[in-house]
Amino acid sequence: MTRFMKELNGDLGAFWKAEAEKELARIKADLEADKITIDENGVARNCIGRALMDDMLEKLALVTDKADRSATEAARAAENAEFLEEYRRNRKPHSAEEIAEMRSAFGAGTKVVDIITGETITL
C-alpha cells in the first residue's frame, strides 16, 4: 500500500485523509480543465504533454477508469529513452572548469563515470 493510499484510508490521521481527498479533487478538476489529458490509447499526460509518473497515475486511477496504466508507463519509458538519446547526442565535452571542480571534489587520478553516457574521465 502506498503512502497516498494510507493517507486516503485515514491510516495516518484525519489531517492527511482530508489532504488526500483535496488532492483527488484537484486532479479531477485538472482532468475536467484538460490540464491532464487521456488519449485514445489510454495514455495519460500532464499539461506539458509528458506521460504521467506513477504517483500521479495512481491518483488519476481513483478519479477515472479511462487511463491505461501500462500504456502510460510504456509512453513514459519511450519518452525517457528519447530524452536520454538526445542528451547523449548533444552532450558537449567537459570544460576545464568542470574538470577542475571534479578534481577538487574527488581527487586527482580518480576515475569519474557519466552514468548516462558511460564516458569515463580520469581526473
Short mmCIF file of N, CA and C in Angstrom, two decimals:
data_model
loop_
_atom_site.label_atom_id
_atom_site.label_comp_id
_atom_site.label_asym_id
_atom_site.label_seq_id
_atom_site.Cartn_x
_atom_site.Cartn_y
_atom_site.Cartn_z
N MET A 1 0.85 -1.18 0.00
CA MET A 1 0.00 0.00 0.00
C MET A 1 0.90 1.24 0.00
N THR A 2 0.59 2.17 -0.89
CA THR A 2 1.41 3.38 -1.00
C THR A 2 1.07 4.36 0.13
N ARG A 3 1.94 5.33 0.30
CA ARG A 3 1.72 6.37 1.30
C ARG A 3 0.40 7.09 1.03
N PHE A 4 0.12 7.40 -0.26
CA PHE A 4 -1.11 8.11 -0.58
C PHE A 4 -2.33 7.30 -0.19
N MET A 5 -2.31 6.01 -0.44
CA MET A 5 -3.46 5.18 -0.07
C MET A 5 -3.63 5.11 1.45
N LYS A 6 -2.53 5.11 2.18
CA LYS A 6 -2.62 5.16 3.64
C LYS A 6 -3.26 6.48 4.08
N GLU A 7 -2.86 7.56 3.42
CA GLU A 7 -3.46 8.87 3.74
C GLU A 7 -4.95 8.84 3.45
N LEU A 8 -5.31 8.38 2.26
CA LEU A 8 -6.71 8.37 1.83
C LEU A 8 -7.57 7.47 2.72
N ASN A 9 -7.00 6.37 3.19
CA ASN A 9 -7.75 5.46 4.07
C ASN A 9 -7.85 5.97 5.50
N GLY A 10 -7.12 7.03 5.82
CA GLY A 10 -7.16 7.57 7.17
C GLY A 10 -6.18 6.92 8.12
N ASP A 11 -5.30 6.07 7.61
CA ASP A 11 -4.34 5.38 8.47
C ASP A 11 -3.34 6.35 9.12
N LEU A 12 -3.15 7.52 8.52
CA LEU A 12 -2.18 8.49 9.04
C LEU A 12 -2.86 9.67 9.73
N GLY A 13 -4.14 9.53 9.98
CA GLY A 13 -4.85 10.58 10.70
C GLY A 13 -5.81 11.37 9.81
N ALA A 14 -6.66 12.12 10.48
CA ALA A 14 -7.71 12.88 9.80
C ALA A 14 -7.14 13.97 8.90
N PHE A 15 -6.08 14.62 9.33
CA PHE A 15 -5.50 15.70 8.52
C PHE A 15 -5.06 15.17 7.17
N TRP A 16 -4.29 14.07 7.16
CA TRP A 16 -3.78 13.53 5.90
C TRP A 16 -4.89 12.96 5.04
N LYS A 17 -5.93 12.42 5.66
CA LYS A 17 -7.08 11.93 4.90
C LYS A 17 -7.74 13.09 4.17
N ALA A 18 -7.94 14.21 4.86
CA ALA A 18 -8.55 15.38 4.24
C ALA A 18 -7.67 15.93 3.11
N GLU A 19 -6.34 15.94 3.32
CA GLU A 19 -5.43 16.43 2.29
C GLU A 19 -5.46 15.51 1.06
N ALA A 20 -5.54 14.22 1.26
CA ALA A 20 -5.61 13.28 0.14
C ALA A 20 -6.90 13.48 -0.64
N GLU A 21 -7.99 13.70 0.06
CA GLU A 21 -9.26 13.95 -0.62
C GLU A 21 -9.21 15.25 -1.42
N LYS A 22 -8.53 16.28 -0.88
CA LYS A 22 -8.36 17.54 -1.62
C LYS A 22 -7.52 17.30 -2.87
N GLU A 23 -6.49 16.48 -2.74
CA GLU A 23 -5.62 16.17 -3.88
C GLU A 23 -6.42 15.50 -5.00
N LEU A 24 -7.29 14.57 -4.64
CA LEU A 24 -8.12 13.91 -5.65
C LEU A 24 -9.08 14.90 -6.30
N ALA A 25 -9.59 15.83 -5.53
CA ALA A 25 -10.47 16.86 -6.09
C ALA A 25 -9.70 17.74 -7.08
N ARG A 26 -8.45 18.08 -6.74
CA ARG A 26 -7.63 18.88 -7.66
C ARG A 26 -7.35 18.12 -8.95
N ILE A 27 -7.08 16.84 -8.83
CA ILE A 27 -6.80 16.03 -10.02
C ILE A 27 -8.05 15.93 -10.89
N LYS A 28 -9.19 15.76 -10.27
CA LYS A 28 -10.44 15.71 -11.03
C LYS A 28 -10.68 17.03 -11.74
N ALA A 29 -10.42 18.15 -11.07
CA ALA A 29 -10.58 19.46 -11.68
C ALA A 29 -9.59 19.64 -12.84
N ASP A 30 -8.35 19.18 -12.67
CA ASP A 30 -7.35 19.26 -13.73
C ASP A 30 -7.77 18.42 -14.95
N LEU A 31 -8.37 17.28 -14.69
CA LEU A 31 -8.85 16.42 -15.77
C LEU A 31 -9.98 17.11 -16.53
N GLU A 32 -10.88 17.71 -15.80
CA GLU A 32 -12.01 18.41 -16.42
C GLU A 32 -11.55 19.66 -17.17
N ALA A 33 -10.48 20.30 -16.72
CA ALA A 33 -9.96 21.52 -17.36
C ALA A 33 -8.92 21.20 -18.44
N ASP A 34 -8.76 19.93 -18.77
CA ASP A 34 -7.79 19.47 -19.77
C ASP A 34 -6.34 19.80 -19.42
N LYS A 35 -6.05 19.96 -18.13
CA LYS A 35 -4.65 20.08 -17.71
C LYS A 35 -4.03 18.69 -17.65
N ILE A 36 -4.86 17.69 -17.48
CA ILE A 36 -4.48 16.28 -17.60
C ILE A 36 -5.34 15.73 -18.73
N THR A 37 -4.69 15.10 -19.70
CA THR A 37 -5.45 14.54 -20.82
C THR A 37 -5.21 13.04 -20.91
N ILE A 38 -6.16 12.36 -21.50
CA ILE A 38 -6.05 10.92 -21.74
C ILE A 38 -6.37 10.71 -23.21
N ASP A 39 -5.41 10.15 -23.96
CA ASP A 39 -5.64 9.97 -25.40
C ASP A 39 -6.44 8.71 -25.67
N GLU A 40 -6.66 8.43 -26.95
CA GLU A 40 -7.49 7.29 -27.36
C GLU A 40 -6.87 5.95 -26.98
N ASN A 41 -5.56 5.93 -26.70
CA ASN A 41 -4.89 4.70 -26.28
C ASN A 41 -4.85 4.55 -24.76
N GLY A 42 -5.40 5.53 -24.06
CA GLY A 42 -5.41 5.48 -22.60
C GLY A 42 -4.18 6.08 -21.96
N VAL A 43 -3.32 6.73 -22.76
CA VAL A 43 -2.10 7.34 -22.22
C VAL A 43 -2.48 8.66 -21.56
N ALA A 44 -2.16 8.77 -20.27
CA ALA A 44 -2.45 9.98 -19.51
C ALA A 44 -1.24 10.90 -19.55
N ARG A 45 -1.51 12.18 -19.84
CA ARG A 45 -0.43 13.17 -19.97
C ARG A 45 -0.74 14.40 -19.14
N ASN A 46 0.34 15.08 -18.70
CA ASN A 46 0.18 16.30 -17.92
C ASN A 46 0.02 17.51 -18.84
N CYS A 47 0.01 18.69 -18.27
CA CYS A 47 -0.27 19.91 -19.03
C CYS A 47 0.80 20.24 -20.07
N ILE A 48 1.99 19.68 -19.96
CA ILE A 48 3.03 19.94 -20.97
C ILE A 48 3.22 18.74 -21.90
N GLY A 49 2.30 17.79 -21.83
CA GLY A 49 2.30 16.68 -22.76
C GLY A 49 3.14 15.48 -22.38
N ARG A 50 3.69 15.47 -21.18
CA ARG A 50 4.51 14.33 -20.74
C ARG A 50 3.62 13.26 -20.11
N ALA A 51 3.97 12.00 -20.34
CA ALA A 51 3.25 10.89 -19.72
C ALA A 51 3.39 10.99 -18.21
N LEU A 52 2.32 10.71 -17.50
CA LEU A 52 2.31 10.87 -16.05
C LEU A 52 3.23 9.88 -15.35
N MET A 53 3.77 10.32 -14.23
CA MET A 53 4.58 9.46 -13.38
C MET A 53 3.65 8.57 -12.55
N ASP A 54 4.22 7.54 -11.94
CA ASP A 54 3.43 6.54 -11.22
C ASP A 54 2.56 7.12 -10.12
N ASP A 55 3.09 8.09 -9.34
CA ASP A 55 2.31 8.61 -8.22
C ASP A 55 1.06 9.32 -8.71
N MET A 56 1.18 10.11 -9.76
CA MET A 56 0.02 10.82 -10.29
C MET A 56 -0.92 9.85 -10.99
N LEU A 57 -0.36 8.86 -11.65
CA LEU A 57 -1.18 7.85 -12.32
C LEU A 57 -2.03 7.07 -11.32
N GLU A 58 -1.45 6.78 -10.17
CA GLU A 58 -2.18 6.10 -9.10
C GLU A 58 -3.39 6.93 -8.67
N LYS A 59 -3.18 8.22 -8.50
CA LYS A 59 -4.26 9.11 -8.07
C LYS A 59 -5.30 9.27 -9.17
N LEU A 60 -4.85 9.38 -10.41
CA LEU A 60 -5.78 9.52 -11.53
C LEU A 60 -6.68 8.31 -11.65
N ALA A 61 -6.14 7.13 -11.37
CA ALA A 61 -6.94 5.90 -11.45
C ALA A 61 -8.07 5.90 -10.43
N LEU A 62 -7.94 6.67 -9.37
CA LEU A 62 -9.02 6.77 -8.38
C LEU A 62 -10.12 7.73 -8.82
N VAL A 63 -9.81 8.55 -9.85
CA VAL A 63 -10.76 9.56 -10.33
C VAL A 63 -11.46 9.10 -11.61
N THR A 64 -10.74 8.34 -12.45
CA THR A 64 -11.31 7.89 -13.73
C THR A 64 -10.79 6.50 -14.07
N ASP A 65 -11.56 5.79 -14.89
CA ASP A 65 -11.11 4.48 -15.36
C ASP A 65 -10.65 4.53 -16.81
N LYS A 66 -10.54 5.72 -17.37
CA LYS A 66 -10.15 5.88 -18.78
C LYS A 66 -8.65 5.77 -19.02
N ALA A 67 -7.84 6.00 -18.00
CA ALA A 67 -6.38 5.93 -18.15
C ALA A 67 -5.92 4.47 -18.11
N ASP A 68 -5.01 4.13 -19.00
CA ASP A 68 -4.42 2.79 -19.05
C ASP A 68 -3.01 2.86 -18.47
N ARG A 69 -2.82 2.22 -17.33
CA ARG A 69 -1.54 2.29 -16.63
C ARG A 69 -0.39 1.76 -17.49
N SER A 70 -0.57 0.60 -18.10
CA SER A 70 0.53 0.02 -18.88
C SER A 70 0.84 0.86 -20.12
N ALA A 71 -0.16 1.41 -20.78
CA ALA A 71 0.08 2.27 -21.94
C ALA A 71 0.81 3.55 -21.53
N THR A 72 0.42 4.11 -20.39
CA THR A 72 1.08 5.33 -19.91
C THR A 72 2.52 5.03 -19.51
N GLU A 73 2.76 3.93 -18.84
CA GLU A 73 4.12 3.55 -18.45
C GLU A 73 4.99 3.31 -19.68
N ALA A 74 4.42 2.68 -20.73
CA ALA A 74 5.18 2.45 -21.96
C ALA A 74 5.51 3.77 -22.65
N ALA A 75 4.56 4.69 -22.66
CA ALA A 75 4.79 6.00 -23.27
C ALA A 75 5.87 6.76 -22.51
N ARG A 76 5.84 6.68 -21.17
CA ARG A 76 6.85 7.35 -20.36
C ARG A 76 8.23 6.75 -20.60
N ALA A 77 8.30 5.43 -20.70
CA ALA A 77 9.58 4.77 -20.97
C ALA A 77 10.13 5.20 -22.33
N ALA A 78 9.27 5.32 -23.33
CA ALA A 78 9.70 5.78 -24.65
C ALA A 78 10.18 7.22 -24.59
N GLU A 79 9.48 8.08 -23.86
CA GLU A 79 9.90 9.47 -23.70
C GLU A 79 11.25 9.56 -23.02
N ASN A 80 11.45 8.76 -21.99
CA ASN A 80 12.72 8.77 -21.27
C ASN A 80 13.86 8.29 -22.16
N ALA A 81 13.62 7.24 -22.94
CA ALA A 81 14.65 6.73 -23.85
C ALA A 81 15.00 7.79 -24.88
N GLU A 82 14.00 8.48 -25.41
CA GLU A 82 14.25 9.54 -26.39
C GLU A 82 15.05 10.68 -25.76
N PHE A 83 14.69 11.07 -24.54
CA PHE A 83 15.41 12.14 -23.85
C PHE A 83 16.87 11.76 -23.63
N LEU A 84 17.11 10.54 -23.16
CA LEU A 84 18.48 10.10 -22.89
C LEU A 84 19.30 10.04 -24.17
N GLU A 85 18.71 9.59 -25.26
CA GLU A 85 19.41 9.54 -26.53
C GLU A 85 19.75 10.96 -27.00
N GLU A 86 18.83 11.87 -26.85
CA GLU A 86 19.09 13.27 -27.22
C GLU A 86 20.20 13.86 -26.35
N TYR A 87 20.18 13.53 -25.06
CA TYR A 87 21.23 14.00 -24.14
C TYR A 87 22.60 13.50 -24.61
N ARG A 88 22.66 12.23 -24.93
CA ARG A 88 23.94 11.66 -25.36
C ARG A 88 24.43 12.32 -26.66
N ARG A 89 23.52 12.56 -27.59
CA ARG A 89 23.88 13.18 -28.87
C ARG A 89 24.37 14.61 -28.70
N ASN A 90 23.73 15.36 -27.81
CA ASN A 90 24.00 16.79 -27.68
C ASN A 90 25.01 17.16 -26.59
N ARG A 91 25.50 16.17 -25.85
CA ARG A 91 26.41 16.47 -24.76
C ARG A 91 27.72 17.01 -25.29
N LYS A 92 28.18 18.05 -24.66
CA LYS A 92 29.45 18.67 -25.04
C LYS A 92 30.54 18.18 -24.09
N PRO A 93 31.79 18.24 -24.53
CA PRO A 93 32.89 17.82 -23.65
C PRO A 93 32.93 18.69 -22.38
N HIS A 94 33.43 18.11 -21.31
CA HIS A 94 33.53 18.86 -20.06
C HIS A 94 34.53 20.00 -20.21
N SER A 95 34.17 21.14 -19.65
CA SER A 95 35.07 22.29 -19.70
C SER A 95 36.21 22.10 -18.70
N ALA A 96 37.24 22.91 -18.85
CA ALA A 96 38.37 22.87 -17.91
C ALA A 96 37.89 23.16 -16.49
N GLU A 97 36.93 24.08 -16.37
CA GLU A 97 36.41 24.43 -15.05
C GLU A 97 35.68 23.24 -14.42
N GLU A 98 34.87 22.52 -15.22
CA GLU A 98 34.15 21.36 -14.69
C GLU A 98 35.13 20.27 -14.25
N ILE A 99 36.16 20.06 -15.04
CA ILE A 99 37.16 19.04 -14.68
C ILE A 99 37.89 19.46 -13.41
N ALA A 100 38.20 20.74 -13.27
CA ALA A 100 38.86 21.23 -12.05
C ALA A 100 37.94 21.03 -10.84
N GLU A 101 36.64 21.28 -11.01
CA GLU A 101 35.70 21.07 -9.91
C GLU A 101 35.62 19.59 -9.53
N MET A 102 35.59 18.72 -10.53
CA MET A 102 35.56 17.28 -10.24
C MET A 102 36.84 16.84 -9.54
N ARG A 103 37.98 17.35 -10.01
CA ARG A 103 39.26 17.00 -9.40
C ARG A 103 39.28 17.46 -7.94
N SER A 104 38.74 18.64 -7.69
CA SER A 104 38.68 19.17 -6.33
C SER A 104 37.77 18.32 -5.45
N ALA A 105 36.66 17.88 -6.01
CA ALA A 105 35.69 17.09 -5.24
C ALA A 105 36.14 15.65 -5.02
N PHE A 106 36.72 15.02 -6.06
CA PHE A 106 37.02 13.59 -6.00
C PHE A 106 38.50 13.25 -5.86
N GLY A 107 39.38 14.22 -6.16
CA GLY A 107 40.82 13.99 -6.06
C GLY A 107 41.45 13.64 -7.39
N ALA A 108 42.69 14.07 -7.55
CA ALA A 108 43.44 13.81 -8.79
C ALA A 108 43.63 12.31 -8.97
N GLY A 109 43.52 11.85 -10.22
CA GLY A 109 43.72 10.43 -10.53
C GLY A 109 42.48 9.58 -10.41
N THR A 110 41.42 10.15 -9.87
CA THR A 110 40.17 9.40 -9.71
C THR A 110 39.48 9.25 -11.06
N LYS A 111 38.82 8.11 -11.27
CA LYS A 111 38.03 7.91 -12.48
C LYS A 111 36.58 8.26 -12.15
N VAL A 112 36.00 9.13 -12.96
CA VAL A 112 34.60 9.53 -12.80
C VAL A 112 33.86 9.03 -14.03
N VAL A 113 32.69 8.43 -13.82
CA VAL A 113 31.91 7.88 -14.92
C VAL A 113 30.58 8.61 -15.02
N ASP A 114 30.29 9.09 -16.22
CA ASP A 114 28.98 9.68 -16.50
C ASP A 114 28.03 8.50 -16.68
N ILE A 115 27.11 8.32 -15.76
CA ILE A 115 26.26 7.13 -15.80
C ILE A 115 25.26 7.13 -16.95
N ILE A 116 25.05 8.26 -17.57
CA ILE A 116 24.12 8.33 -18.70
C ILE A 116 24.82 7.97 -20.01
N THR A 117 26.02 8.51 -20.22
CA THR A 117 26.74 8.26 -21.48
C THR A 117 27.72 7.11 -21.37
N GLY A 118 28.16 6.77 -20.17
CA GLY A 118 29.16 5.75 -19.98
C GLY A 118 30.59 6.26 -20.13
N GLU A 119 30.72 7.56 -20.39
CA GLU A 119 32.05 8.15 -20.56
C GLU A 119 32.82 8.10 -19.25
N THR A 120 34.10 7.70 -19.33
CA THR A 120 34.97 7.67 -18.17
C THR A 120 35.97 8.81 -18.29
N ILE A 121 36.11 9.58 -17.21
CA ILE A 121 37.04 10.69 -17.18
C ILE A 121 38.04 10.43 -16.06
N THR A 122 39.31 10.43 -16.39
CA THR A 122 40.35 10.30 -15.38
C THR A 122 40.80 11.70 -15.02
N LEU A 123 40.68 12.03 -13.76
CA LEU A 123 40.98 13.40 -13.31
C LEU A 123 42.47 13.60 -13.03
#
